[in-house]
PDB file of C-alpha atoms in Angstrom:
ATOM      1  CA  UNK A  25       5.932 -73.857 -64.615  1.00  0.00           C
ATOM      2  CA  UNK A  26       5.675 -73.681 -60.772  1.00  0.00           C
ATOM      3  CA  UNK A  27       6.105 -70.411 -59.485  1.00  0.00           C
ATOM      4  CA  UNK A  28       9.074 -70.049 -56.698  1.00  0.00           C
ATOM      5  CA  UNK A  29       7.964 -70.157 -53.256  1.00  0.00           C
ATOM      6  CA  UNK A  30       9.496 -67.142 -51.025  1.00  0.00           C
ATOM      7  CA  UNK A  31       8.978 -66.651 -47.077  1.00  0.00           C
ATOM      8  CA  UNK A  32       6.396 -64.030 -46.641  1.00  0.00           C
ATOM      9  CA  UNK A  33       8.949 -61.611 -45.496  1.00  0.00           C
ATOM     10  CA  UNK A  34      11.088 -61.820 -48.805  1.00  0.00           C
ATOM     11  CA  UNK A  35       7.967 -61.990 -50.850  1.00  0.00           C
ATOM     12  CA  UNK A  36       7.289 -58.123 -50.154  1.00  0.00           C
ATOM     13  CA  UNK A  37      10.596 -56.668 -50.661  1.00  0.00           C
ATOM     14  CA  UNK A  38      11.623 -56.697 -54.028  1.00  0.00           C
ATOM     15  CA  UNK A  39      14.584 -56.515 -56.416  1.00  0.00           C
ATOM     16  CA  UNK A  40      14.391 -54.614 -59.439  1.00  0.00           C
ATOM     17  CA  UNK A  41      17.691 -56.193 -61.832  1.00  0.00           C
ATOM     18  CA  UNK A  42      17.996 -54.799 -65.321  1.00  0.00           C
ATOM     19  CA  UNK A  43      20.621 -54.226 -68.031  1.00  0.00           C
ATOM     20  CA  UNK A  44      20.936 -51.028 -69.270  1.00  0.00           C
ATOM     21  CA  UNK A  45      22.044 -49.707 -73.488  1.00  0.00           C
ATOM     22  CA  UNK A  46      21.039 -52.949 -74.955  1.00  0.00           C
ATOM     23  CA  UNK A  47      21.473 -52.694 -78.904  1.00  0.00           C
ATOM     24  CA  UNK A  48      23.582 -54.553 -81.585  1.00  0.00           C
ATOM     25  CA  UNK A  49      26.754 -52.663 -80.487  1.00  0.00           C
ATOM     26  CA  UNK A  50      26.885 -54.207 -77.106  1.00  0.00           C
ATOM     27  CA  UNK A  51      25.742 -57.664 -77.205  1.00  0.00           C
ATOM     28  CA  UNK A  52      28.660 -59.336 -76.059  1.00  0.00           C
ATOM     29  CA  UNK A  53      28.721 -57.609 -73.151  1.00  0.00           C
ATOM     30  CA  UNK A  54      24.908 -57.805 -72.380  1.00  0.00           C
ATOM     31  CA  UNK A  55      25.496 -61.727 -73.542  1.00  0.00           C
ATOM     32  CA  UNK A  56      28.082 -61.792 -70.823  1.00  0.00           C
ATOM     33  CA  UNK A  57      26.353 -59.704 -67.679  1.00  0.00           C
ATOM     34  CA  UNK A  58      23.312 -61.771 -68.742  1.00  0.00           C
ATOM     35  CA  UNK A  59      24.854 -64.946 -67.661  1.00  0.00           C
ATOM     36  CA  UNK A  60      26.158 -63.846 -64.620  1.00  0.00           C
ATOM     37  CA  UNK A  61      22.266 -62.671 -63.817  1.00  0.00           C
ATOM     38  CA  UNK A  62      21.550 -66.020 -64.296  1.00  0.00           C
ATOM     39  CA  UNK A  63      23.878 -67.634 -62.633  1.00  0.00           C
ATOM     40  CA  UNK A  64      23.009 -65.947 -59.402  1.00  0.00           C
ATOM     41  CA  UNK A  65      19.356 -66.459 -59.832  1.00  0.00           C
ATOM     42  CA  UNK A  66      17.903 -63.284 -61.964  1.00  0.00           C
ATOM     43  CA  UNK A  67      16.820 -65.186 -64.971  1.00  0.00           C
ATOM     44  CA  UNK A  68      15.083 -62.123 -67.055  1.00  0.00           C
ATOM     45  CA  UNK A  69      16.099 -58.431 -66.079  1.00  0.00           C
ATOM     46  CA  UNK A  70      14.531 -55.999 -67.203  1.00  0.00           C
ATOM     47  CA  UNK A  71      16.416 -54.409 -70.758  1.00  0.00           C
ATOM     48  CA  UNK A  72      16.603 -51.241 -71.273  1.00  0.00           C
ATOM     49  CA  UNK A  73      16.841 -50.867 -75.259  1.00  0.00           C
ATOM     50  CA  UNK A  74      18.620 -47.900 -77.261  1.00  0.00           C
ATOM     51  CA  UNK A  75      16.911 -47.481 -80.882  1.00  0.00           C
ATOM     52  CA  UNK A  76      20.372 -46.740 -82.180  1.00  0.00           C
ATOM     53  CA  UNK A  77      23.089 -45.562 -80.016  1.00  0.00           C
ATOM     54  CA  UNK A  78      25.376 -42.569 -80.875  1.00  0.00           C
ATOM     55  CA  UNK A  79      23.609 -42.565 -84.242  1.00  0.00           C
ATOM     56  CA  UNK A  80      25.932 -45.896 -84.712  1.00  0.00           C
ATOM     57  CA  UNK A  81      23.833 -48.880 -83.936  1.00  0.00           C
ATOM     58  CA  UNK A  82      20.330 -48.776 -85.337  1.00  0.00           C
ATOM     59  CA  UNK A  83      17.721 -51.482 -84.741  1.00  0.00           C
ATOM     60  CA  UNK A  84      16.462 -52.371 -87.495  1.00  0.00           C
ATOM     61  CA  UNK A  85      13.237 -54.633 -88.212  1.00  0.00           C
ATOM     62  CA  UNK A  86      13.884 -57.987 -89.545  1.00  0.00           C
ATOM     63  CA  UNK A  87      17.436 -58.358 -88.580  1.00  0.00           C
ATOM     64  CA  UNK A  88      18.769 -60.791 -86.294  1.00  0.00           C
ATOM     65  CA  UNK A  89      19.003 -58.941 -83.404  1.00  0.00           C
ATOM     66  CA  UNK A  90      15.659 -57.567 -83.842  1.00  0.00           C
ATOM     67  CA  UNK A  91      14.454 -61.367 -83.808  1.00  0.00           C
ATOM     68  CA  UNK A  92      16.707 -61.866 -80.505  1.00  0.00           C
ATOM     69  CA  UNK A  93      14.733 -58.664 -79.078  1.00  0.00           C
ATOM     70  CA  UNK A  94      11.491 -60.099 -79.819  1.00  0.00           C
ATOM     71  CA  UNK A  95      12.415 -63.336 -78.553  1.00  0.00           C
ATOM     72  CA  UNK A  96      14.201 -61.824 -75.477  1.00  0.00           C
ATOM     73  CA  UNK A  97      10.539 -60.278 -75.128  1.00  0.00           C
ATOM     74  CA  UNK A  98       8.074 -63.141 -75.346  1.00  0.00           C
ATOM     75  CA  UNK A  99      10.661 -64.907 -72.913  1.00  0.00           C
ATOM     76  CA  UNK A 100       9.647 -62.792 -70.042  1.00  0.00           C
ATOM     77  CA  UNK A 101      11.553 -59.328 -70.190  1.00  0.00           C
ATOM     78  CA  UNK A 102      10.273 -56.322 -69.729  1.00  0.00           C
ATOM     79  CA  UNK A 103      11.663 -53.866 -72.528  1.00  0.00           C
ATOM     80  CA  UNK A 104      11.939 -50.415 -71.853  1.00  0.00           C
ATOM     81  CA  UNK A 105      13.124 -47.677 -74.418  1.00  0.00           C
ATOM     82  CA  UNK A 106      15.581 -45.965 -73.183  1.00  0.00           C
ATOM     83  CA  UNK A 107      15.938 -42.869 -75.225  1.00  0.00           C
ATOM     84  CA  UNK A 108      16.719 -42.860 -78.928  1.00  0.00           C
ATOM     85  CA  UNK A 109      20.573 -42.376 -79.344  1.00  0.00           C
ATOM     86  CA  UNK A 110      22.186 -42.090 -75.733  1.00  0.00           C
ATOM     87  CA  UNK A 111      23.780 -39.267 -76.735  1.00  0.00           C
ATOM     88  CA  UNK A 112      23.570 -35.336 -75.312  1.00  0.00           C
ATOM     89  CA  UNK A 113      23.870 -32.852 -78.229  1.00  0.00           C
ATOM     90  CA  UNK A 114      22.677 -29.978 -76.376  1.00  0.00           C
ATOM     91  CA  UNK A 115      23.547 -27.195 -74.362  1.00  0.00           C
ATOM     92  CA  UNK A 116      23.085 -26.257 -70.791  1.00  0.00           C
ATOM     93  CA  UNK A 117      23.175 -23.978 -68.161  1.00  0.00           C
ATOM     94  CA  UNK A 118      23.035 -23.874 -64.439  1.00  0.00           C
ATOM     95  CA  UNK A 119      22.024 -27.003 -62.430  1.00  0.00           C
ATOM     96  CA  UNK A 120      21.049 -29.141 -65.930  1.00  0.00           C
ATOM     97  CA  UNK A 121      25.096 -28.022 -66.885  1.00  0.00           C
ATOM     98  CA  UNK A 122      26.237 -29.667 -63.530  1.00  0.00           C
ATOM     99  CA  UNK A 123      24.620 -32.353 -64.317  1.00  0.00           C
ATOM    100  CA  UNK A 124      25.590 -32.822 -67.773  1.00  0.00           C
ATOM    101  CA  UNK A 125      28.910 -32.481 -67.014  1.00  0.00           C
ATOM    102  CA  UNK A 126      29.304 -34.446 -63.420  1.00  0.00           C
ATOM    103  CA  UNK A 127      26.648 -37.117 -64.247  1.00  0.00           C
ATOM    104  CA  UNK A 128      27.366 -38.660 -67.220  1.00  0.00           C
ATOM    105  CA  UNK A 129      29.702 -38.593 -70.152  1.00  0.00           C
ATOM    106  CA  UNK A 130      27.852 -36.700 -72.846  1.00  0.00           C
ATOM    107  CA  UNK A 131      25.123 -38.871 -73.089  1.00  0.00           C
ATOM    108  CA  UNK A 132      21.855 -37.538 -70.539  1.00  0.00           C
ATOM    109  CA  UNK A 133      20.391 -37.445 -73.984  1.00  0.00           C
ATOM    110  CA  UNK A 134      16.728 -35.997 -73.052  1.00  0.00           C
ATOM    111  CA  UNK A 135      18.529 -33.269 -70.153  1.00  0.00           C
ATOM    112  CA  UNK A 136      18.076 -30.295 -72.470  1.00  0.00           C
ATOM    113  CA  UNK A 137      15.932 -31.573 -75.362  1.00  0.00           C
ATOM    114  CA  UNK A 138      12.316 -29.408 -75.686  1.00  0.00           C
ATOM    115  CA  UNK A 139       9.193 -31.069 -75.297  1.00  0.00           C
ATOM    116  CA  UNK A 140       8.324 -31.772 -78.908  1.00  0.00           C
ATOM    117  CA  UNK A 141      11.643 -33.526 -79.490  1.00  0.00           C
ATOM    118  CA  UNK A 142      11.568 -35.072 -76.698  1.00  0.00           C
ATOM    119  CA  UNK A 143       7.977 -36.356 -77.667  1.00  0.00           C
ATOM    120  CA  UNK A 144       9.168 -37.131 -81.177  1.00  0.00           C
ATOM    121  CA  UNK A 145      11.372 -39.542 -79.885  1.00  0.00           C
ATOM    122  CA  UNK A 146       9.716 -41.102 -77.575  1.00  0.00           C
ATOM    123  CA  UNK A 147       6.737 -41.802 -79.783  1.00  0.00           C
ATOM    124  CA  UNK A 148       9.214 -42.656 -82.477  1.00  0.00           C
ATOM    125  CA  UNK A 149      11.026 -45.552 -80.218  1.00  0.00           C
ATOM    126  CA  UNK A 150       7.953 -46.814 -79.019  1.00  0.00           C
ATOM    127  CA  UNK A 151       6.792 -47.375 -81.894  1.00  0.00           C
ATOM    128  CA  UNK A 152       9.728 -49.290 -83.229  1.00  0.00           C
ATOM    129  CA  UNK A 153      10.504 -51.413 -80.449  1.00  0.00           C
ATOM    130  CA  UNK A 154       6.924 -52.303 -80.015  1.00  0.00           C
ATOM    131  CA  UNK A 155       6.217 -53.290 -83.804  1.00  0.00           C
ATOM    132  CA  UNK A 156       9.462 -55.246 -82.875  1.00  0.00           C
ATOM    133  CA  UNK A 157       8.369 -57.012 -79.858  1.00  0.00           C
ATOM    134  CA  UNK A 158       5.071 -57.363 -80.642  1.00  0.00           C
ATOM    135  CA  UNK A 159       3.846 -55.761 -77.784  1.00  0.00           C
ATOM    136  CA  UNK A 160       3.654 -52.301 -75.211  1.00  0.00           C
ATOM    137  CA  UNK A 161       7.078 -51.632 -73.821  1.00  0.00           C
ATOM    138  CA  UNK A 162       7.452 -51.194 -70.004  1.00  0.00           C
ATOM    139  CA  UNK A 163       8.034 -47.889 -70.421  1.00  0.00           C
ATOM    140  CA  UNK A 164      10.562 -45.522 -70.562  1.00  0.00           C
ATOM    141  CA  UNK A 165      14.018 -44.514 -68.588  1.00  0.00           C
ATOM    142  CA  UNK A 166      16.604 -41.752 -69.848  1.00  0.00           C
ATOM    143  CA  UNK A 167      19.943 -42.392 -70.474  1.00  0.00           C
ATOM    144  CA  UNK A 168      21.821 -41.554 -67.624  1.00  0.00           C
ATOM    145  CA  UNK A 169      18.270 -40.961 -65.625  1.00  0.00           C
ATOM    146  CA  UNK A 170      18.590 -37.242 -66.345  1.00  0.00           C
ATOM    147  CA  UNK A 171      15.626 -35.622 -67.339  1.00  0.00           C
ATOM    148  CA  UNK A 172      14.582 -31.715 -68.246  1.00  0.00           C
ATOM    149  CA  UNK A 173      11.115 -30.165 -68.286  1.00  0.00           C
ATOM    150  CA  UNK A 174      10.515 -30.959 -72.065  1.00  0.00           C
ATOM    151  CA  UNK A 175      11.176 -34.724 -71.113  1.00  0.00           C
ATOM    152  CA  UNK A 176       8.386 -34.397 -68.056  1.00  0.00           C
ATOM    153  CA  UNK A 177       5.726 -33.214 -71.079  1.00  0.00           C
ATOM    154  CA  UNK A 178       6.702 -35.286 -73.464  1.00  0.00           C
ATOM    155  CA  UNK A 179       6.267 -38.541 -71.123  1.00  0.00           C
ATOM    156  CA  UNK A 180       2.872 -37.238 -70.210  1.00  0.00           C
ATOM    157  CA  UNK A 181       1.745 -36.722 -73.719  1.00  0.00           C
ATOM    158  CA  UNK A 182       2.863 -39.846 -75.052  1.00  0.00           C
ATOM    159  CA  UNK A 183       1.035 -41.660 -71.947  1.00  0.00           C
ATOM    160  CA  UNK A 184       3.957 -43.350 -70.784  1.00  0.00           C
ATOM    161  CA  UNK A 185       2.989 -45.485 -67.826  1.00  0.00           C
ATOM    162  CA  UNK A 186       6.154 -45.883 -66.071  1.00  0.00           C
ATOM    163  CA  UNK A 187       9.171 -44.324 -65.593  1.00  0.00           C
ATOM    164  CA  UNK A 188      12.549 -44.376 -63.695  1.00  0.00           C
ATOM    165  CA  UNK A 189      15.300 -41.458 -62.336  1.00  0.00           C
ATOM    166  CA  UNK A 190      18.446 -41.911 -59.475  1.00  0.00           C
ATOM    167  CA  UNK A 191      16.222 -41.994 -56.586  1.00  0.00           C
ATOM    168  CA  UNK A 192      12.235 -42.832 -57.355  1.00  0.00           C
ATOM    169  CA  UNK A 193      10.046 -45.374 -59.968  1.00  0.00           C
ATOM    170  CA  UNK A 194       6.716 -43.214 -60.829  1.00  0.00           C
ATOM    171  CA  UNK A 195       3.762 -43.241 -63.345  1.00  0.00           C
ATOM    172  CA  UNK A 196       4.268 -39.949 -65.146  1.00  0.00           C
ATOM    173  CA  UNK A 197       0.125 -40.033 -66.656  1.00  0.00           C
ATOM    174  CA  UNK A 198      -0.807 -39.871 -62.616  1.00  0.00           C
ATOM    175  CA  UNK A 199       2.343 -38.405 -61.046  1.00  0.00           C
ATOM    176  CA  UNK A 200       2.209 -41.540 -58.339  1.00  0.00           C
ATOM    177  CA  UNK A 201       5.187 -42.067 -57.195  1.00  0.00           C
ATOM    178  CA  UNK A 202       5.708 -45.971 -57.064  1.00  0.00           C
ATOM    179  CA  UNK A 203       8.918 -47.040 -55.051  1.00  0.00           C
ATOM    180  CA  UNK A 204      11.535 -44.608 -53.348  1.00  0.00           C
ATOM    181  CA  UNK A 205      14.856 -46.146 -53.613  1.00  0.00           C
ATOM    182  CA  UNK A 206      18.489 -45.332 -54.511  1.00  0.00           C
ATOM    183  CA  UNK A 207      19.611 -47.238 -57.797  1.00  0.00           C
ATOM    184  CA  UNK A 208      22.491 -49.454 -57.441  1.00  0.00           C
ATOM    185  CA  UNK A 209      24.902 -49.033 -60.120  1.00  0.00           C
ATOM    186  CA  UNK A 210      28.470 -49.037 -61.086  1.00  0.00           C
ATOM    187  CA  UNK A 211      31.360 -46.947 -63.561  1.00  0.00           C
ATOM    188  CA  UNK A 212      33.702 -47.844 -65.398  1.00  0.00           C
ATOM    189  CA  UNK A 213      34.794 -44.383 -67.417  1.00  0.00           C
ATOM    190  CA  UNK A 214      37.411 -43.397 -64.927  1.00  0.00           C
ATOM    191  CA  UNK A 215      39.480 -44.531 -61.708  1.00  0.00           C
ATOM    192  CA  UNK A 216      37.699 -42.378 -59.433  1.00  0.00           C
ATOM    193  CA  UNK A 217      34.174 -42.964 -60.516  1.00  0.00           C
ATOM    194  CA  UNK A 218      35.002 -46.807 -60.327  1.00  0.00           C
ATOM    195  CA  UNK A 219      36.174 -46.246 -56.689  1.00  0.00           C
ATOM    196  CA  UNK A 220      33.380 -44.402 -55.898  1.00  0.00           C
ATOM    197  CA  UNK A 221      30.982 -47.084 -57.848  1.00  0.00           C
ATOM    198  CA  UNK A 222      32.909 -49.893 -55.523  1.00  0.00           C
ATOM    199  CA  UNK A 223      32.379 -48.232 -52.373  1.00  0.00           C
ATOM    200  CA  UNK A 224      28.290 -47.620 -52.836  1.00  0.00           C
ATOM    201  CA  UNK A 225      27.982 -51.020 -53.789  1.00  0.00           C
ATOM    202  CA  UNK A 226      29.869 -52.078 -50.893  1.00  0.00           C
ATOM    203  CA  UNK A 227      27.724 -49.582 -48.301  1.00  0.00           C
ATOM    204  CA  UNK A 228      24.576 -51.348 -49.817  1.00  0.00           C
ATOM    205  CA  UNK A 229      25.385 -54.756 -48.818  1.00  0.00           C
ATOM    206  CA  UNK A 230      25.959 -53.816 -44.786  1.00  0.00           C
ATOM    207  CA  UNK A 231      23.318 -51.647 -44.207  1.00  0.00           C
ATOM    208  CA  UNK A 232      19.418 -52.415 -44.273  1.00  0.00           C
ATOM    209  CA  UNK A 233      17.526 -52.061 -47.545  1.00  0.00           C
ATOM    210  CA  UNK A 234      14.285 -50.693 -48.305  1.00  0.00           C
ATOM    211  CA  UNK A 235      11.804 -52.871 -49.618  1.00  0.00           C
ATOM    212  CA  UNK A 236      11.860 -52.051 -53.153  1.00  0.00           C
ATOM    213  CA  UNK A 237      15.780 -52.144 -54.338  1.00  0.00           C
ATOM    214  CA  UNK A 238      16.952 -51.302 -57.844  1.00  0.00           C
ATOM    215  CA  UNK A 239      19.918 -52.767 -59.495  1.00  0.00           C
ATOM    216  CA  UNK A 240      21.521 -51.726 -62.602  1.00  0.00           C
ATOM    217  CA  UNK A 241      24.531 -53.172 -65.217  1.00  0.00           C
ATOM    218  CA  UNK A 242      25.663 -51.293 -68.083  1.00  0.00           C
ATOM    219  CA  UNK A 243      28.128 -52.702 -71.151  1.00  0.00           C
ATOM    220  CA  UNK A 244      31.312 -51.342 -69.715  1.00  0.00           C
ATOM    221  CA  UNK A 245      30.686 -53.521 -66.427  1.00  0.00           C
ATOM    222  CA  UNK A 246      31.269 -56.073 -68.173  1.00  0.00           C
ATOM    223  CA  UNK A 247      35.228 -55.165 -69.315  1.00  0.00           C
ATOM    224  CA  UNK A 248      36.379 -54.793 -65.730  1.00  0.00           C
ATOM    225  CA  UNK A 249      36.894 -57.693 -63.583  1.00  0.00           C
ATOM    226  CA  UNK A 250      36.653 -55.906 -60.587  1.00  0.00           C
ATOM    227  CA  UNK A 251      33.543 -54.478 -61.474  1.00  0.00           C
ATOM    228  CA  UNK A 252      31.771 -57.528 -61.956  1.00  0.00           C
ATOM    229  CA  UNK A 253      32.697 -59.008 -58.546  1.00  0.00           C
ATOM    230  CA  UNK A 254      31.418 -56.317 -56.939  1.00  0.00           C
ATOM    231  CA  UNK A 255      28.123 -56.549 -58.978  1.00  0.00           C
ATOM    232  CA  UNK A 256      28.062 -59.943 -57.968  1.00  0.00           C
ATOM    233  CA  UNK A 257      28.626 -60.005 -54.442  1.00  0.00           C
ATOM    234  CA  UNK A 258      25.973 -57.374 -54.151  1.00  0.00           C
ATOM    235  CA  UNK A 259      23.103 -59.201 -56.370  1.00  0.00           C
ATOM    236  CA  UNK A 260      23.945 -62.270 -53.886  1.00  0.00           C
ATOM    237  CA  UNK A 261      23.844 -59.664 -50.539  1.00  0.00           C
ATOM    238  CA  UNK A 262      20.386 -58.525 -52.127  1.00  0.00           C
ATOM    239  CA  UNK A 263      19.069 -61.661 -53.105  1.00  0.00           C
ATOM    240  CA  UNK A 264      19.288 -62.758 -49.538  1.00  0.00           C
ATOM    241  CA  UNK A 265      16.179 -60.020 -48.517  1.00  0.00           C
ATOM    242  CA  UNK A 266      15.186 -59.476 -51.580  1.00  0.00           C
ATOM    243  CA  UNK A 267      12.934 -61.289 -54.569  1.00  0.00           C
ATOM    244  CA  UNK A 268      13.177 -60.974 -58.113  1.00  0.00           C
ATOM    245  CA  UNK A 269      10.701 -58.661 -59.323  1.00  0.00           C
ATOM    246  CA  UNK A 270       9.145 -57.304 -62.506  1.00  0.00           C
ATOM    247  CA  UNK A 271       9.079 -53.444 -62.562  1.00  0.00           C
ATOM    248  CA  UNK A 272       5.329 -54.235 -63.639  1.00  0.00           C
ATOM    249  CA  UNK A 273       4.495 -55.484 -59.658  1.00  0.00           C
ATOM    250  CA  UNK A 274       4.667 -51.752 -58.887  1.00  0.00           C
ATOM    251  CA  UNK A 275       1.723 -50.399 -60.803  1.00  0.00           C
ATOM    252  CA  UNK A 276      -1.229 -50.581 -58.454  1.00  0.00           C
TER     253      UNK A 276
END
């Protein structure tokens, strides 16, 4: 395999494409945002894997998708875990309540957990989706990219290399941070947040871009036509500037 020759001026500034809440419940839709990666040139995003999702959808070793994962895996993806169920059971209280409620829909899962649940689960994903894969996840992103004080500690007791959040990529072990950068995403729960999703995704293909650029899907992208026009006018905008990357070229 030859690898793809960029100019030197695209071969610094780098897109970071990945599919987020991968798991058995959503595989049509990751099957069909997947393609349309493809299609425009992003062959292997990263995936960001839920262990079981709402407590509905558990991976389980030895079952078909497990074999997909694996496969998925050794095919070039990078596999991050990306919390354990998606799903906020907690309660809040000043800013983290704001963001609980105006952020996400119930599910900034590791917002208000303590440390050692928070490390519980972490070590308890990793450990599944590696003996899955075969090999060391990525590392990790919460659901939702909200994360309290007990998720901090837990990602720097567990050793976790590499994590993500709205605005910054960084190695929680060191603290470095390594790429600044809004992520581009979209929503689907509501009119307004669709709108809103539409316009930011619009806004990022006529201004400049920094050189690292983030791109995310999620499962409900895939039920709205709109939606995934506007994902895939922007991948194409990016793709123009930008490289495919692994999130693994950031680490020094």
């Amino acid at each position: 395999m030859f690898a793809t020759a960029y100019p030197t001026a695209m071969s610094t500034r780098m897109l970071l494409a990945s599919i987020h809440d991968v798991g058995p419940r959503s595989e049509s839709a990751f099957d069909a945002l997947q393609a349309r990666f493809a299609e425009l040139g992003v062959e292997r995003p990263a995936l960001l894997v839920v262990p079981d999702h709402w407590g509905e959808a558990p991976i389980r070793p030895g079952t078909r998708f497990a074999t997909r994962l694996r496969s998925l895996a050794e095919e070039g993806h990078e596999i991050f875990l990306h919390g354990w169920y998606h799903r906020d059971t907690g309660t809040h209280s000043g800013v983290a309540n704001f963001k609980a409620k105006h952020m996400t829909a119930g599910e900034g899962e590791f917002l208000g957990l303590g440390a050692i649940e928070a490390e519980r689960r972490i070590r308890e994903g990793r450990a599944l989706l590696e003996d899955i894969i075969g090999r060391a996840v990525t590392g990790f992103v919460a659901p939702a990219w909200l994360y309290g004080e007990g998720a901090h500690a837990a990602l720097r007791a567990t050793g976790i290399a590499l994590a993500e959040d709205h605005w910054r990529v960084w190695n929680p072990v060191t603290g470095a941070v390594l790429a600044k950068s809004p992520v581009i995403t979209w929503a689907s729960r509501t009119r307004m947040r669709r709108w809103s999703s539409l316009a930011v995704a619009a806004a990022a293909r006529a201004v400049p871009l920094p050189k690292v650029m983030r791109l995310a899907v999620h499962p409900g992208d895939a039920t709205s036509p709109e939606l995934l026009a506007s994902i895939s006018a922007t991948l194409a905008s990016m793709l123009k500037t930008h490289r495919p990357a692994r999130y693994a070229e950031l680490q020094p």
